[in-house]
PDB file of C-alpha atoms in Angstrom:
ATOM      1  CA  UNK A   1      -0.412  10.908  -1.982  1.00  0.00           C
ATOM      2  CA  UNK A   2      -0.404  12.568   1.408  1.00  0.00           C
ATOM      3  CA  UNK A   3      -4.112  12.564   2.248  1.00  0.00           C
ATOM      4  CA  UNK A   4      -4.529  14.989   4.765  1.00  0.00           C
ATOM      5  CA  UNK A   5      -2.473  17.648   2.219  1.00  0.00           C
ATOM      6  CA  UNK A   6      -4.580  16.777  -0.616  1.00  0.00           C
ATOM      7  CA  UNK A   7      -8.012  17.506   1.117  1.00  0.00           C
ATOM      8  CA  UNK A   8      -6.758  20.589   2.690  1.00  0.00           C
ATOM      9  CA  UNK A   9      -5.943  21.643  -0.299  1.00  0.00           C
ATOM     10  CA  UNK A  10      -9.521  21.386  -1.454  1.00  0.00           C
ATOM     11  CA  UNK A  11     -10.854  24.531   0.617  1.00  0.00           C
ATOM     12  CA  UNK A  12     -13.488  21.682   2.151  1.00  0.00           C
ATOM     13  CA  UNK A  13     -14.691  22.631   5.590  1.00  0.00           C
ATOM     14  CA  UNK A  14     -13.872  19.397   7.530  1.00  0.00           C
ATOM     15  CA  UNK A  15     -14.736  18.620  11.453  1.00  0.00           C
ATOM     16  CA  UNK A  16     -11.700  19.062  13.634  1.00  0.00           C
ATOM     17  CA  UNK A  17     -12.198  14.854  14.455  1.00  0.00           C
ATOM     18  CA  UNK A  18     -12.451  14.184  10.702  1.00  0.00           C
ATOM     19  CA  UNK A  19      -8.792  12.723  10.387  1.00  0.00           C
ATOM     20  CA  UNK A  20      -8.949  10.792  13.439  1.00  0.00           C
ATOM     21  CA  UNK A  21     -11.841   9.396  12.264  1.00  0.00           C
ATOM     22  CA  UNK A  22     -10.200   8.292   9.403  1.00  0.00           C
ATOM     23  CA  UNK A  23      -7.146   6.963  10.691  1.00  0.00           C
ATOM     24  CA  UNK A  24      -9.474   4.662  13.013  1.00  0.00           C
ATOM     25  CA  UNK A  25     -11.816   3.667   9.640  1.00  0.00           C
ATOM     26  CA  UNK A  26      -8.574   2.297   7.758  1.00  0.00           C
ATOM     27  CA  UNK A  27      -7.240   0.797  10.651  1.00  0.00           C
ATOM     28  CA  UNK A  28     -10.710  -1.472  11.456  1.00  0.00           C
ATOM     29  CA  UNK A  29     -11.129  -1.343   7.337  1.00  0.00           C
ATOM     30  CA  UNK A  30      -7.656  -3.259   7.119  1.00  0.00           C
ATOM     31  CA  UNK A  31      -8.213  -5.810   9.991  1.00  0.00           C
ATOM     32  CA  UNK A  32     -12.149  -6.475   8.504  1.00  0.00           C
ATOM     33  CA  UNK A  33     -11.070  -7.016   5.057  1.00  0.00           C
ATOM     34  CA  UNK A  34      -8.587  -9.686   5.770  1.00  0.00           C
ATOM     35  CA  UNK A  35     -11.356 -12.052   7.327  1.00  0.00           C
ATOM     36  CA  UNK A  36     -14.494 -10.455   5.313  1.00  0.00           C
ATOM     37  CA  UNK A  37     -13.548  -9.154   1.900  1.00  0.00           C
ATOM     38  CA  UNK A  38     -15.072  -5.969   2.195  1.00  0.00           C
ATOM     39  CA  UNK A  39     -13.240  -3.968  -0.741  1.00  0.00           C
ATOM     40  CA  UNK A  40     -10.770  -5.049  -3.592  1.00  0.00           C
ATOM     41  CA  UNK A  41      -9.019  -1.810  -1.727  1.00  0.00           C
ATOM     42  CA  UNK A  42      -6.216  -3.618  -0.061  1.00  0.00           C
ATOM     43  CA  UNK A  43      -3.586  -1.372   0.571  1.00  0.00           C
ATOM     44  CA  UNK A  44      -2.867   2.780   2.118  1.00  0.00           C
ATOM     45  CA  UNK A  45      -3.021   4.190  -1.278  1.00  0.00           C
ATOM     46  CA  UNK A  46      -5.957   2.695  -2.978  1.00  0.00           C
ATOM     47  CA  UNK A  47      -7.685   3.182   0.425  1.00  0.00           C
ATOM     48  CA  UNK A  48      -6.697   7.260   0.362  1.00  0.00           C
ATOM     49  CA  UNK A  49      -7.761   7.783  -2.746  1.00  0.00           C
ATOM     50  CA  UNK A  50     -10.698   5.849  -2.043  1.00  0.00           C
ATOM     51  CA  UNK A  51     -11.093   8.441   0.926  1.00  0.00           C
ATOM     52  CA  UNK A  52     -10.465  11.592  -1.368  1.00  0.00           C
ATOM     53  CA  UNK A  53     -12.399  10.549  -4.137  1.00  0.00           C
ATOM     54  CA  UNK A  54     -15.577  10.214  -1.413  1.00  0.00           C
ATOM     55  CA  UNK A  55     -14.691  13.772  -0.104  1.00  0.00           C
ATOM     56  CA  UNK A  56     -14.151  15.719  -3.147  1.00  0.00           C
ATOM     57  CA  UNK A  57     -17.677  16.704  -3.528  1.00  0.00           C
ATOM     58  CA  UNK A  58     -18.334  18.046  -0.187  1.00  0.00           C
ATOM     59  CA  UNK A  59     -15.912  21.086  -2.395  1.00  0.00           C
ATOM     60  CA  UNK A  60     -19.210  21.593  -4.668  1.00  0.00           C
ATOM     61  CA  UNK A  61     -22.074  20.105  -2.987  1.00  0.00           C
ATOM     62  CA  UNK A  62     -24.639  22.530  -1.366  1.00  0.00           C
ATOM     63  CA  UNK A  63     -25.172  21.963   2.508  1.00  0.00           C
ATOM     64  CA  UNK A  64     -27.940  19.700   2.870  1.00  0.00           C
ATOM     65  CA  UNK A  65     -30.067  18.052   5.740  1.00  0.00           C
ATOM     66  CA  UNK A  66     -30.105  14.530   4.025  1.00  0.00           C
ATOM     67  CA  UNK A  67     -28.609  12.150   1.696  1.00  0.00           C
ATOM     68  CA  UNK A  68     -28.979   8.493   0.194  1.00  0.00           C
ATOM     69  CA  UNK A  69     -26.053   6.370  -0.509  1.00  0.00           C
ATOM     70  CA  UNK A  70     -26.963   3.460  -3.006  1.00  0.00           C
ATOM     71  CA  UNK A  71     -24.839   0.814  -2.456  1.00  0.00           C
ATOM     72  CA  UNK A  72     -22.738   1.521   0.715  1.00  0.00           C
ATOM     73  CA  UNK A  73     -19.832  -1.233   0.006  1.00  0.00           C
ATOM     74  CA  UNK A  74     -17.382  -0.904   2.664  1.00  0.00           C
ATOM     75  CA  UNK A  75     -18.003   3.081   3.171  1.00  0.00           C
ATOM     76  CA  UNK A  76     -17.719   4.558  -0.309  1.00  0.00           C
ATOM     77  CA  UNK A  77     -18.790   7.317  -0.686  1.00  0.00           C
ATOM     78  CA  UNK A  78     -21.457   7.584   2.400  1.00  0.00           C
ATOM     79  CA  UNK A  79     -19.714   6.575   5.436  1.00  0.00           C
ATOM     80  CA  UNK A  80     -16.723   9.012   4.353  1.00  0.00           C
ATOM     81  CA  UNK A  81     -19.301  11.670   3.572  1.00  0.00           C
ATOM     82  CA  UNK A  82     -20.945  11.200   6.676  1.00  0.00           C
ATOM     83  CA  UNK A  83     -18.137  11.610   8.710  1.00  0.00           C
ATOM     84  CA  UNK A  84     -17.026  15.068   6.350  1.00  0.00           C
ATOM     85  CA  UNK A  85     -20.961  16.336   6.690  1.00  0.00           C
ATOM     86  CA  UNK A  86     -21.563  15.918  10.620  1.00  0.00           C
ATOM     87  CA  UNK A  87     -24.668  18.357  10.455  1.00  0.00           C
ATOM     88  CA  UNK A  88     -26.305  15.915   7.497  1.00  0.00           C
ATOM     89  CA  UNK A  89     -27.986  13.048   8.293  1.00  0.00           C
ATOM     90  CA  UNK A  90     -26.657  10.159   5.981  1.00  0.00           C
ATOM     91  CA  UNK A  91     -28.563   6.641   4.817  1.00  0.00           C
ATOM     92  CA  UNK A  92     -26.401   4.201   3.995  1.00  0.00           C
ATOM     93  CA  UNK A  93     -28.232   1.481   2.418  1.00  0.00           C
ATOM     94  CA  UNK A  94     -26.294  -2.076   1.768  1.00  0.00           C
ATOM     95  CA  UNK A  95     -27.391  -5.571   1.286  1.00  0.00           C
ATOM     96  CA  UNK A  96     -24.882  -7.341   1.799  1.00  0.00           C
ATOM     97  CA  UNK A  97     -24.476  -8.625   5.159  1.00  0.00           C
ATOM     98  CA  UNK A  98     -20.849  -8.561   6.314  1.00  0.00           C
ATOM     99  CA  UNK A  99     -20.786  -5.217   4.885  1.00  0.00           C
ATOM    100  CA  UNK A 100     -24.009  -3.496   6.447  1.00  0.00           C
ATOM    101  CA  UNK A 101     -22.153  -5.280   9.681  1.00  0.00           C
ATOM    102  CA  UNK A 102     -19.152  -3.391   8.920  1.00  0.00           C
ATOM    103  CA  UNK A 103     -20.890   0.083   8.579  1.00  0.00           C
ATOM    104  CA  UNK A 104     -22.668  -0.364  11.662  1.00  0.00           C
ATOM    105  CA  UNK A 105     -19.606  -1.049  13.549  1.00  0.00           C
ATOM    106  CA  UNK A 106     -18.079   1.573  12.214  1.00  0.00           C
ATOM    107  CA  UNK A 107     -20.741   4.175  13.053  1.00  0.00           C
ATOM    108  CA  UNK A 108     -21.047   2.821  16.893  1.00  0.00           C
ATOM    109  CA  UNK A 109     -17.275   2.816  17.203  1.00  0.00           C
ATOM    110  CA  UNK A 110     -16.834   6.330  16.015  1.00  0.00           C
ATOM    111  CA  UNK A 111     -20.047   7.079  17.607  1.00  0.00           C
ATOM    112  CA  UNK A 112     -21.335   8.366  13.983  1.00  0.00           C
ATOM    113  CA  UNK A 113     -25.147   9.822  15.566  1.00  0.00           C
ATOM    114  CA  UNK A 114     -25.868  11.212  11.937  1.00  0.00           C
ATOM    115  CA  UNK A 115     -25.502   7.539   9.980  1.00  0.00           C
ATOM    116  CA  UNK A 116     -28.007   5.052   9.556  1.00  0.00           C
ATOM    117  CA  UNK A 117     -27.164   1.773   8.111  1.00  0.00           C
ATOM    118  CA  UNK A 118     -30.127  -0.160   6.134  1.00  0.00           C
ATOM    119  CA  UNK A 119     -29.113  -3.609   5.219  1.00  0.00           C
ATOM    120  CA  UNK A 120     -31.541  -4.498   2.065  1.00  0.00           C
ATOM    121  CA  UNK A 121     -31.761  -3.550  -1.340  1.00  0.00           C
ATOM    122  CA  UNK A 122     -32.334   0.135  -1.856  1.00  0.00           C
ATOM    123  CA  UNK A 123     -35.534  -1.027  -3.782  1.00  0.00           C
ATOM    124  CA  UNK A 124     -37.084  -2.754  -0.585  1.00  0.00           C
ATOM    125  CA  UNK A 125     -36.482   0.678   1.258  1.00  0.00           C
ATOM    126  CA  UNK A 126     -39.933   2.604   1.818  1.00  0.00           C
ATOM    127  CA  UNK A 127     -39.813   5.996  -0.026  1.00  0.00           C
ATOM    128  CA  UNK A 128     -38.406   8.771   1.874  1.00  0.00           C
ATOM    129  CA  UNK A 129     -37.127  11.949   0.278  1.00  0.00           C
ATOM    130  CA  UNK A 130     -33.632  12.941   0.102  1.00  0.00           C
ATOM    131  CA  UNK A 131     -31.778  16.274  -0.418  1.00  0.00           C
ATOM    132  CA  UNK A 132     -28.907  14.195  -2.415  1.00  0.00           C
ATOM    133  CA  UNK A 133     -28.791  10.670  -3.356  1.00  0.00           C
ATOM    134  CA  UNK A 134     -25.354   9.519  -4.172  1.00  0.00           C
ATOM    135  CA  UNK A 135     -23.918   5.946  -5.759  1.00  0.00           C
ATOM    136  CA  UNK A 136     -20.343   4.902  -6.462  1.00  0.00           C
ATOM    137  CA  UNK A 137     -19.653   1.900  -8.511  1.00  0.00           C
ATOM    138  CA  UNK A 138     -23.148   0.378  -8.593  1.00  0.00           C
ATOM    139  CA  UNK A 139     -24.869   0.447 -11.885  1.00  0.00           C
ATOM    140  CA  UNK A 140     -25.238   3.083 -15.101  1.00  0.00           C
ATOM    141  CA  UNK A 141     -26.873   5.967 -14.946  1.00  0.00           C
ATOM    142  CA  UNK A 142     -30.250   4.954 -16.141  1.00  0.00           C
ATOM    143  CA  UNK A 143     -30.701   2.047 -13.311  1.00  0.00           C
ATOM    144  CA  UNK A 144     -29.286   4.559 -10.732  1.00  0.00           C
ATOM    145  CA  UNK A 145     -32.319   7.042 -11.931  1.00  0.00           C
ATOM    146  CA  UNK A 146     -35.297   4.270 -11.961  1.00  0.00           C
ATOM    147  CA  UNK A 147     -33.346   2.968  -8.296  1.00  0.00           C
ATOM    148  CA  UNK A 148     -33.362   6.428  -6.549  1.00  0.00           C
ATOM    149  CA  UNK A 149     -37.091   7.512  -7.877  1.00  0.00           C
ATOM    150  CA  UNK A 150     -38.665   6.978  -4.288  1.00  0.00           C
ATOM    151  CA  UNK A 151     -36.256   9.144  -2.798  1.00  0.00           C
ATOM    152  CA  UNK A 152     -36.062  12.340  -4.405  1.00  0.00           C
ATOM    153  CA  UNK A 153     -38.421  14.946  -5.646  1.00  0.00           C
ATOM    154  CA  UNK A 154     -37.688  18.071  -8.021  1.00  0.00           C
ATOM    155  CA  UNK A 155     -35.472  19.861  -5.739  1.00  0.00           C
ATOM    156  CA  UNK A 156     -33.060  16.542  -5.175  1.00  0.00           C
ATOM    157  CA  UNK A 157     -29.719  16.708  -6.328  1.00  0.00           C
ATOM    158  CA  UNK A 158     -28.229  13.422  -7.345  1.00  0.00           C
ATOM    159  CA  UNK A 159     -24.166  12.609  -7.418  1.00  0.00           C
ATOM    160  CA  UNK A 160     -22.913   9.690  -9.015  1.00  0.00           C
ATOM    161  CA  UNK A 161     -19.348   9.007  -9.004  1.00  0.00           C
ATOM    162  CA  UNK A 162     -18.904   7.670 -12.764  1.00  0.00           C
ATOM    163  CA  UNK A 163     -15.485   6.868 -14.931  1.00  0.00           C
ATOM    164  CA  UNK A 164     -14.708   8.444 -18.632  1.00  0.00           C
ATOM    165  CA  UNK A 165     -17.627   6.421 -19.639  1.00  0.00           C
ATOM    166  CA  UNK A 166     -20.000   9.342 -17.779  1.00  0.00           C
ATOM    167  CA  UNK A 167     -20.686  11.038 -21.443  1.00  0.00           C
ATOM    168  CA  UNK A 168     -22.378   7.985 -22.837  1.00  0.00           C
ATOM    169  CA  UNK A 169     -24.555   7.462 -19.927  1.00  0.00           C
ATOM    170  CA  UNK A 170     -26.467  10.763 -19.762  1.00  0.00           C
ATOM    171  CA  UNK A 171     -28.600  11.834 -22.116  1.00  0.00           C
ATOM    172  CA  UNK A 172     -28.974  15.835 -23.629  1.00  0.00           C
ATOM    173  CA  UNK A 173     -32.012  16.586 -21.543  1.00  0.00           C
ATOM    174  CA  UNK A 174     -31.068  15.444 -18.158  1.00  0.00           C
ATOM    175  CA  UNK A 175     -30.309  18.717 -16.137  1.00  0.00           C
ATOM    176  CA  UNK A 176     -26.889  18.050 -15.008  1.00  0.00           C
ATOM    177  CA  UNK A 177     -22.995  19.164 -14.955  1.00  0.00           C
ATOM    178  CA  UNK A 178     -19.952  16.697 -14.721  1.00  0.00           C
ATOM    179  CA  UNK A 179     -17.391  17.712 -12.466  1.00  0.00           C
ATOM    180  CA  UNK A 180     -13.803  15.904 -13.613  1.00  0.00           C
ATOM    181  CA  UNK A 181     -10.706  15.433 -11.280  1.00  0.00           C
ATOM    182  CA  UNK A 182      -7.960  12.837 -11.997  1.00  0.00           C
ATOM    183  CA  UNK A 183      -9.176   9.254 -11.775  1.00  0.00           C
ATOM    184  CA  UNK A 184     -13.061  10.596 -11.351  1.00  0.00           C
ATOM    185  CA  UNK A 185     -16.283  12.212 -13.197  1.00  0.00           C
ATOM    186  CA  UNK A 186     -18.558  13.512 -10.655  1.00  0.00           C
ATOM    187  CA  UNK A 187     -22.136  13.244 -12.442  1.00  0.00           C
ATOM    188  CA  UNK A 188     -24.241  15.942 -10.490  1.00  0.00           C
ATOM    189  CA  UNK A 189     -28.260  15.905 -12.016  1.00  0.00           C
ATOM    190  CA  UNK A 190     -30.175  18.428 -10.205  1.00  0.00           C
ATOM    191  CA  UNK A 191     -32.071  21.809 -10.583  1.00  0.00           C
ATOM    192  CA  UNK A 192     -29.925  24.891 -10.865  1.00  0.00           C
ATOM    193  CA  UNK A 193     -26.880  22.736 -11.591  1.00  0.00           C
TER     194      UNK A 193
END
């Protein structure tokens, strides 16, 4: 997989610095996770499609002012979509320490101004609202709802980057559309979707 191909082949509008930015995230994400664990993620590949299964949605996704990441991990999706969405101001919340540490490295070495880092559970986090809240690899669908309920109203738009197992998570009258690629099932719940 050549990454920079494969997302300009998406028709994504990317900031001219977006693959620098990249190149210097894997290089500090390789060096990190030898000492800290960060992500099971341990070589190029896994990494890239790591990176283009965070920036596939930014394809679909409506321009927005803010957005929630649940569950931050080593940048998936949120730190990737931050650095895609430079106009959107992006929460990334993470409770674990050596991971929140990351993040915040990352954002003051790459001098991210639009990411904030919270380290604590999203459910310690005062409610704020979001124009999308997205999660990747956290919980099902139904936690994810009851998690992100302080931090959306009707006109939210939530993504949640699911497996095949997407279908039995959502149920018939939950406003949403699945969007599939490959390896990924974008779950999109919103108004209008």
């Amino acid at each position: 997989m050549n990454l920079k191909t494969e997302l300009c082949a998406l028709k994504a509008e990317l900031p001219d610095n977006f693959f620098e930015n990249i190149a210097r995230y894997k290089e500090h994400l390789f060096k990190w996770n030898k000492i800290h664990n960060l992500t099971g993620a341990r070589d190029e590949k896994t990494v890239d499609e790591f990176i283009y299964d965070a920036v596939f949605p930014v394809s679909f996704l409506p321009k927005c002012r803010n957005l929630l990441d649940i569950g931050t991990g080593a940048g998936f999706p949120g730190l990737i979509l931050a650095m895609a969405l430079p106009e959107t101001e992006v929460t990334l919340v993470e409770p674990i320490a050596k991971r929140a540490s990351f993040l915040q490295f990352i954002k003051a070495d790459l001098g991210l101004e639009n990411v904030r880092v919270v380290k604590k559970r999203v459910e310690e986090m005062p409610s704020e609202i979001f124009d999308i809240v997205t999660s990747r690899a956290v919980t099902d669908t139904d936690m994810l709802l009851k998690l992100s309920e302080n931090f959306r109203d009707e006109s939210s738009k939530l993504l949640f980057y699911k497996g095949e197992r997407v279908y039995d998570e959502v149920s018939k009258d939950l406003k949403h559309r699945v969007i599939k690629t490959q390896n990924r099932h974008y779950l999109l719940i919103g108004e209008d979707v």
